[in-house]
Amino acid sequence: MAKTAFITGVTGQDGAYLSELLFTKGYRVFGGYRRTSSPNFWRLDELNVRNDIELVEVDILDTGNLIRAFEKTKPDEVYNLAAQSFVAVSFEKPVLTGEITAIGVTRVLEAIRIVNPKIKFYQASSSEMFGKVREIPQRESTPFYPRSPYATAKLYGHWLTINYRESYSIFGCSGILFNHESPLRGIEFVTRKVSDAVARIKLGRQDYLEIGNMDAKRDWGYAKEFVEGMWLMLQRPEPNDYVLATNENHSVREFIEHAFTYTGISVQWKGTGVNETGVDSKSGKTLVKINPKFFRPGEVDQLLGDYTLAKKELGWEPRVMFKELVEIMVQRDLERIQRSS
Ligand code: NAP
Ligand code: F7E
């Protein structure tokens, strides 16, 4: 019989790709989305999955709401992707971030425990939990050192998943996912902000890009592949926690350089600190400026993941690496912007 999955946060980047993946595996997919005056289904439309998902209004701030949703839909698997996921906003809204990203996990796990403790559970943990990194590269056993209210909230959800596994035998897996990006990434995250701005600059719709700390390094992978790892975790005989990463890291600066290079523009860096600019090496036109408003009170300087365990136990490994990822994103933004003219 076909399996049933419930995805919280189905309107987000990963929710869209995970739905698409689960349909290829014959699942019935219930998608939890929160009520707003104008729900945002653009990602589901881009992947053409909106009509196949059975959409259910669910807010992870409300336990009763979750209990009723699981009672009605009777899922075999729950993927908890809902979160206030933007690190910068977590410094502005630390309490709300805690309510959604940390306590939200308790609400989902309690609903599972009450409705049917045999439901398999995936928790979207994050490489941000490694923060001020204690070892390089980071693996499942690396000690955590969160550097933001977001990372601290994720750490709570991570340990709670382990706690419910040990206390109530709930099949709970925590995926410690390093940054994963795609053309469906929210525009506020640095990769998509850059791919969109570079495409606009190339097409003459924007003059320059304003950016924060260009020296931060991230291990950036492709979201479409990372959701495969989420599903694989729930198919194992025993639950466990896994790092998913590419084991390569690059700076924000490199991301910008390669994005411009892909469009045929070569960037040259001039000046230092907040006065640094990126200029078009042919025309001398300023293309990149630093704006300190994008600096964070606490920064994660570098992340690099070791996915050995996922490769060994799940047979998962990344295929799309840095340069191809940048190109996929810039290309899609060029097409989008051209279409919208
Ligand atoms: P995303 O695009 O920001 O999506 C987050 C989702 O959560 C959206 O659907 C959002 O709904 C929903 N949401 C927020 N508050 C909610 C609430 N109170 N009740 C119900 N739904 C709520 O994030 P993503 O990139 O797909 O990431 C998926 C998950 O993985 C998140 O938990 C994120 O923290 C985690 N994660 C992401 C990465 C990454 O690199 N992408 C890495 C590690 C972990 P709206 O559309 O209504 O805002
Ligand atoms: O920042 C720097 C910024 O916001 C990456 C989330 O999915 O991945 C994501 O968190 C880096 C940081 O992602 C700008 O300071 C410079 O060092 O794209 P980001 P993130 O903070 O790494 C993890 C794994 C998650 O779990 C999160 O949910 O880029 N940066 N200039 C900038 N960042 C942004 N957003 N905007 C800038 O202008």
CSV table of N, CA and C in Angstrom, one decimal, residues 211-318:
chain,number,residue,atom,x,y,z
A,211,ILE,N,26.1,43.9,-0.2
A,211,ILE,CA,26.4,42.7,0.5
A,211,ILE,C,27.0,42.9,1.8
A,212,GLY,N,27.0,41.8,2.7
A,212,GLY,CA,27.6,41.9,4.0
A,212,GLY,C,29.0,41.3,4.0
A,213,ASN,N,29.2,40.3,4.9
A,213,ASN,CA,30.5,39.7,5.1
A,213,ASN,C,30.8,38.7,4.0
A,214,MET,N,31.8,39.1,3.1
A,214,MET,CA,32.1,38.3,1.9
A,214,MET,C,33.1,37.2,2.2
A,215,ASP,N,33.6,37.2,3.4
A,215,ASP,CA,34.7,36.2,3.7
A,215,ASP,C,34.1,35.0,4.4
A,216,ALA,N,32.8,35.0,4.8
A,216,ALA,CA,32.2,33.8,5.4
A,216,ALA,C,32.3,32.7,4.4
A,217,LYS,N,32.6,31.5,4.9
A,217,LYS,CA,32.6,30.3,4.0
A,217,LYS,C,31.5,29.3,4.3
A,218,ARG,N,30.9,28.8,3.3
A,218,ARG,CA,29.9,27.8,3.5
A,218,ARG,C,30.1,26.6,2.6
A,219,ASP,N,29.6,25.4,3.1
A,219,ASP,CA,29.6,24.2,2.4
A,219,ASP,C,28.2,24.1,1.7
A,220,TRP,N,28.2,24.6,0.4
A,220,TRP,CA,26.9,24.7,-0.3
A,220,TRP,C,26.6,23.6,-1.2
A,221,GLY,N,25.5,22.9,-1.0
A,221,GLY,CA,25.0,21.8,-1.9
A,221,GLY,C,23.7,22.2,-2.5
A,222,TYR,N,23.2,21.2,-3.3
A,222,TYR,CA,22.0,21.4,-4.1
A,222,TYR,C,20.8,20.8,-3.4
A,223,ALA,N,19.8,21.6,-3.1
A,223,ALA,CA,18.6,21.2,-2.3
A,223,ALA,C,17.9,19.9,-2.8
A,224,LYS,N,17.8,19.9,-4.1
A,224,LYS,CA,17.1,18.8,-4.8
A,224,LYS,C,17.7,17.4,-4.4
A,225,GLU,N,19.0,17.4,-4.2
A,225,GLU,CA,19.7,16.2,-3.8
A,225,GLU,C,19.6,15.9,-2.2
A,226,PHE,N,19.6,17.0,-1.5
A,226,PHE,CA,19.6,16.9,0.0
A,226,PHE,C,18.3,16.3,0.5
A,227,VAL,N,17.1,16.6,-0.2
A,227,VAL,CA,15.9,16.0,0.2
A,227,VAL,C,15.9,14.4,0.1
A,228,GLU,N,16.7,13.9,-0.9
A,228,GLU,CA,16.8,12.5,-1.0
A,228,GLU,C,17.4,11.9,0.2
A,229,GLY,N,18.3,12.6,0.8
A,229,GLY,CA,18.9,12.1,2.1
A,229,GLY,C,17.9,12.1,3.2
A,230,MET,N,17.0,13.1,3.3
A,230,MET,CA,16.0,13.1,4.3
A,230,MET,C,15.1,11.8,4.2
A,231,TRP,N,14.7,11.5,3.0
A,231,TRP,CA,13.9,10.3,2.8
A,231,TRP,C,14.6,9.0,3.1
A,232,LEU,N,15.9,9.0,2.7
A,232,LEU,CA,16.7,7.7,3.0
A,232,LEU,C,16.8,7.5,4.5
A,233,MET,N,16.9,8.6,5.3
A,233,MET,CA,17.1,8.4,6.7
A,233,MET,C,15.9,7.6,7.3
A,234,LEU,N,14.7,7.9,6.8
A,234,LEU,CA,13.5,7.3,7.4
A,234,LEU,C,13.3,5.9,6.8
A,235,GLN,N,14.1,5.4,5.9
A,235,GLN,CA,13.9,4.1,5.3
A,235,GLN,C,14.9,3.1,6.0
A,236,ARG,N,15.7,3.5,6.9
A,236,ARG,CA,16.7,2.7,7.5
A,236,ARG,C,16.0,1.8,8.6
A,237,PRO,N,16.6,0.6,8.9
A,237,PRO,CA,16.0,-0.2,9.9
A,237,PRO,C,16.0,0.5,11.3
A,238,GLU,N,17.0,1.3,11.6
A,238,GLU,CA,17.1,1.9,12.9
A,238,GLU,C,17.3,3.4,12.7
A,239,PRO,N,16.7,4.3,13.6
A,239,PRO,CA,16.9,5.7,13.4
A,239,PRO,C,18.3,6.2,13.8
A,240,ASN,N,18.8,7.2,13.2
A,240,ASN,CA,20.1,7.8,13.5
A,240,ASN,C,20.2,9.2,13.0
A,241,ASP,N,21.2,9.9,13.3
A,241,ASP,CA,21.4,11.3,12.9
A,241,ASP,C,22.5,11.3,11.9
A,242,TYR,N,22.3,12.1,10.8
A,242,TYR,CA,23.3,12.1,9.7
A,242,TYR,C,23.6,13.6,9.3
A,243,VAL,N,24.9,13.8,9.0
A,243,VAL,CA,25.4,15.0,8.3
A,243,VAL,C,25.2,14.8,6.8
A,244,LEU,N,24.6,15.8,6.1
A,244,LEU,CA,24.6,15.9,4.7
A,244,LEU,C,25.3,17.1,4.3
A,245,ALA,N,26.3,17.0,3.4
A,245,ALA,CA,27.2,18.1,3.0
A,245,ALA,C,27.8,17.8,1.7
A,246,THR,N,28.7,18.7,1.2
A,246,THR,CA,29.5,18.4,0.0
A,246,THR,C,30.9,18.1,0.3
A,247,ASN,N,31.4,18.5,1.5
A,247,ASN,CA,32.8,18.4,1.9
A,247,ASN,C,33.7,19.4,1.1
A,248,GLU,N,33.1,20.5,0.6
A,248,GLU,CA,33.8,21.5,-0.1
A,248,GLU,C,33.3,22.8,0.5
A,249,ASN,N,34.2,23.8,0.8
A,249,ASN,CA,33.6,25.1,1.1
A,249,ASN,C,34.1,26.2,0.3
A,250,HIS,N,33.3,27.3,0.2
A,250,HIS,CA,33.7,28.4,-0.6
A,250,HIS,C,33.2,29.7,0.1
A,251,SER,N,33.9,30.8,-0.2
A,251,SER,CA,33.4,32.1,0.4
A,251,SER,C,32.3,32.7,-0.4
A,252,VAL,N,31.6,33.7,0.3
A,252,VAL,CA,30.6,34.4,-0.4
A,252,VAL,C,31.2,35.2,-1.6
A,253,ARG,N,32.4,35.7,-1.4
A,253,ARG,CA,33.2,36.4,-2.4
A,253,ARG,C,33.3,35.5,-3.7
A,254,GLU,N,33.7,34.2,-3.4
A,254,GLU,CA,33.9,33.3,-4.6
A,254,GLU,C,32.5,33.0,-5.3
A,255,PHE,N,31.5,33.0,-4.5
A,255,PHE,CA,30.1,32.8,-5.1
A,255,PHE,C,29.8,34.0,-6.0
A,256,ILE,N,30.1,35.2,-5.5
A,256,ILE,CA,29.8,36.4,-6.3
A,256,ILE,C,30.7,36.4,-7.6
A,257,GLU,N,32.0,36.1,-7.4
A,257,GLU,CA,32.9,36.0,-8.6
A,257,GLU,C,32.4,35.1,-9.6
A,258,HIS,N,32.1,33.8,-9.2
A,258,HIS,CA,31.7,32.8,-10.2
A,258,HIS,C,30.3,33.2,-10.9
A,259,ALA,N,29.4,33.8,-10.1
A,259,ALA,CA,28.1,34.2,-10.7
A,259,ALA,C,28.3,35.2,-11.8
A,260,PHE,N,29.2,36.2,-11.5
A,260,PHE,CA,29.5,37.2,-12.6
A,260,PHE,C,30.2,36.5,-13.8
A,261,THR,N,31.2,35.7,-13.5
A,261,THR,CA,31.9,35.0,-14.5
A,261,THR,C,31.0,34.3,-15.5
A,262,TYR,N,30.0,33.6,-14.9
A,262,TYR,CA,29.1,32.8,-15.7
A,262,TYR,C,28.3,33.7,-16.7
A,263,THR,N,28.1,35.0,-16.3
A,263,THR,CA,27.4,35.9,-17.3
A,263,THR,C,28.4,36.7,-18.2
A,264,GLY,N,29.7,36.3,-18.1
A,264,GLY,CA,30.7,36.9,-19.0
A,264,GLY,C,31.2,38.2,-18.4
A,265,ILE,N,31.0,38.5,-17.1
A,265,ILE,CA,31.5,39.7,-16.5
A,265,ILE,C,32.7,39.3,-15.5
A,266,SER,N,33.8,40.0,-15.6
A,266,SER,CA,34.9,39.7,-14.7
A,266,SER,C,34.9,40.8,-13.6
A,267,VAL,N,34.9,40.3,-12.3
A,267,VAL,CA,34.9,41.3,-11.2
A,267,VAL,C,36.3,41.4,-10.6
A,268,GLN,N,36.7,42.7,-10.4
A,268,GLN,CA,38.0,43.0,-9.7
A,268,GLN,C,37.7,43.6,-8.4
A,269,TRP,N,38.4,43.2,-7.3
A,269,TRP,CA,38.2,43.8,-6.0
A,269,TRP,C,39.1,44.9,-5.7
A,270,LYS,N,38.6,46.0,-5.2
A,270,LYS,CA,39.4,47.2,-4.8
A,270,LYS,C,39.1,47.7,-3.4
A,271,GLY,N,40.1,48.2,-2.7
A,271,GLY,CA,39.8,48.7,-1.4
A,271,GLY,C,39.8,47.6,-0.4
A,272,THR,N,39.6,48.0,0.9
A,272,THR,CA,39.5,47.0,2.0
A,272,THR,C,38.3,47.3,2.9
A,273,GLY,N,38.0,46.3,3.8
A,273,GLY,CA,37.0,46.5,4.8
A,273,GLY,C,35.7,46.9,4.2
A,274,VAL,N,35.0,47.9,4.9
A,274,VAL,CA,33.7,48.3,4.5
A,274,VAL,C,33.8,49.1,3.2
A,275,ASN,N,35.0,49.6,2.9
A,275,ASN,CA,35.2,50.3,1.6
A,275,ASN,C,35.5,49.5,0.4
A,276,GLU,N,35.6,48.2,0.6
A,276,GLU,CA,35.9,47.3,-0.5
A,276,GLU,C,34.7,47.4,-1.6
A,277,THR,N,35.1,47.4,-2.8
A,277,THR,CA,34.1,47.3,-3.9
A,277,THR,C,34.5,46.3,-4.9
A,278,GLY,N,33.6,45.8,-5.7
A,278,GLY,CA,33.8,44.9,-6.8
A,278,GLY,C,33.5,45.7,-8.1
A,279,VAL,N,34.5,45.8,-9.0
A,279,VAL,CA,34.2,46.6,-10.2
A,279,VAL,C,34.4,45.7,-11.4
A,280,ASP,N,33.6,46.1,-12.5
A,280,ASP,CA,33.7,45.4,-13.7
A,280,ASP,C,35.1,45.7,-14.3
A,281,SER,N,35.9,44.6,-14.5
A,281,SER,CA,37.3,44.8,-14.9
A,281,SER,C,37.4,45.5,-16.3
A,282,LYS,N,36.3,45.4,-17.1
A,282,LYS,CA,36.4,46.1,-18.5
A,282,LYS,C,36.0,47.5,-18.4
A,283,SER,N,34.8,47.8,-17.8
A,283,SER,CA,34.2,49.1,-17.8
A,283,SER,C,34.6,50.0,-16.6
A,284,GLY,N,35.1,49.3,-15.5
A,284,GLY,CA,35.4,50.0,-14.3
A,284,GLY,C,34.1,50.4,-13.4
A,285,LYS,N,32.9,50.0,-13.9
A,285,LYS,CA,31.7,50.3,-13.2
A,285,LYS,C,31.6,49.5,-11.9
A,286,THR,N,31.1,50.1,-10.8
A,286,THR,CA,31.0,49.5,-9.5
A,286,THR,C,29.8,48.5,-9.6
A,287,LEU,N,30.1,47.2,-9.2
A,287,LEU,CA,29.1,46.2,-9.3
A,287,LEU,C,28.7,45.7,-7.9
A,288,VAL,N,29.7,45.8,-6.9
A,288,VAL,CA,29.4,45.2,-5.6
A,288,VAL,C,29.9,46.3,-4.6
A,289,LYS,N,29.0,46.5,-3.6
A,289,LYS,CA,29.3,47.4,-2.5
A,289,LYS,C,29.1,46.7,-1.2
A,290,ILE,N,29.8,47.0,-0.1
A,290,ILE,CA,29.6,46.5,1.2
A,290,ILE,C,28.5,47.4,1.9
A,291,ASN,N,27.6,46.7,2.5
A,291,ASN,CA,26.6,47.5,3.4
A,291,ASN,C,26.6,46.8,4.8
A,292,PRO,N,27.2,47.5,5.8
A,292,PRO,CA,27.3,46.9,7.1
A,292,PRO,C,26.0,46.4,7.7
A,293,LYS,N,24.8,46.9,7.2
A,293,LYS,CA,23.6,46.5,7.7
A,293,LYS,C,23.4,44.9,7.5
A,294,PHE,N,24.2,44.3,6.6
A,294,PHE,CA,24.0,42.9,6.4
A,294,PHE,C,25.0,42.1,7.3
A,295,PHE,N,25.8,42.8,8.2
A,295,PHE,CA,26.7,42.1,9.1
A,295,PHE,C,25.8,41.5,10.2
A,296,ARG,N,26.2,40.4,10.9
A,296,ARG,CA,25.4,39.8,12.0
A,296,ARG,C,26.1,40.1,13.3
A,297,PRO,N,25.3,40.1,14.4
A,297,PRO,CA,26.0,40.3,15.7
A,297,PRO,C,26.9,39.2,16.1
A,298,GLY,N,26.6,38.0,15.6
A,298,GLY,CA,27.4,36.8,15.8
A,298,GLY,C,27.5,36.1,14.5
A,299,GLU,N,28.8,35.9,14.0
A,299,GLU,CA,28.9,35.3,12.6
A,299,GLU,C,29.4,33.9,12.7
A,300,VAL,N,29.1,33.1,11.8
A,300,VAL,CA,29.7,31.7,11.6
A,300,VAL,C,30.7,31.9,10.5
A,301,ASP,N,32.0,31.8,10.8
A,301,ASP,CA,33.0,32.1,9.8
A,301,ASP,C,33.1,31.1,8.7
A,302,GLN,N,33.0,29.8,9.1
A,302,GLN,CA,33.3,28.8,8.1
A,302,GLN,C,32.6,27.5,8.6
A,303,LEU,N,32.1,26.8,7.6
A,303,LEU,CA,31.5,25.4,7.8
A,303,LEU,C,32.0,24.5,6.7
A,304,LEU,N,32.3,23.3,7.1
A,304,LEU,CA,32.7,22.2,6.2
A,304,LEU,C,32.2,20.9,6.7
A,305,GLY,N,31.4,20.2,6.0
A,305,GLY,CA,30.8,19.0,6.5
A,305,GLY,C,31.5,17.7,6.0
A,306,ASP,N,31.4,16.7,6.8
A,306,ASP,CA,31.9,15.3,6.5
A,306,ASP,C,30.7,14.4,6.4
A,307,TYR,N,30.4,13.9,5.2
A,307,TYR,CA,29.2,13.1,5.1
A,307,TYR,C,29.5,11.6,5.0
A,308,THR,N,30.6,11.2,5.5
A,308,THR,CA,31.0,9.8,5.5
A,308,THR,C,30.0,8.8,6.0
A,309,LEU,N,29.3,9.2,7.1
A,309,LEU,CA,28.3,8.2,7.7
A,309,LEU,C,27.1,8.1,6.7
A,310,ALA,N,26.7,9.2,6.2
A,310,ALA,CA,25.5,9.2,5.2
A,310,ALA,C,25.9,8.4,4.0
A,311,LYS,N,27.1,8.5,3.5
A,311,LYS,CA,27.5,7.7,2.4
A,311,LYS,C,27.5,6.2,2.7
A,312,LYS,N,28.0,5.9,3.9
A,312,LYS,CA,28.2,4.5,4.3
A,312,LYS,C,26.8,3.9,4.6
A,313,GLU,N,26.0,4.5,5.4
A,313,GLU,CA,24.7,3.9,5.8
A,313,GLU,C,23.5,4.2,4.9
A,314,LEU,N,23.6,5.3,4.2
A,314,LEU,CA,22.4,5.7,3.4
A,314,LEU,C,22.7,5.5,1.9
A,315,GLY,N,24.0,5.4,1.5
A,315,GLY,CA,24.4,5.4,0.1
A,315,GLY,C,24.2,6.8,-0.5
A,316,TRP,N,24.2,7.8,0.3
A,316,TRP,CA,23.9,9.2,-0.2
A,316,TRP,C,25.2,9.9,-0.4
A,317,GLU,N,25.3,10.6,-1.6
A,317,GLU,CA,26.5,11.5,-1.7
A,317,GLU,C,26.0,12.6,-2.7
A,318,PRO,N,26.7,13.8,-2.6
A,318,PRO,CA,26.3,14.9,-3.4
A,318,PRO,C,26.8,14.7,-4.9
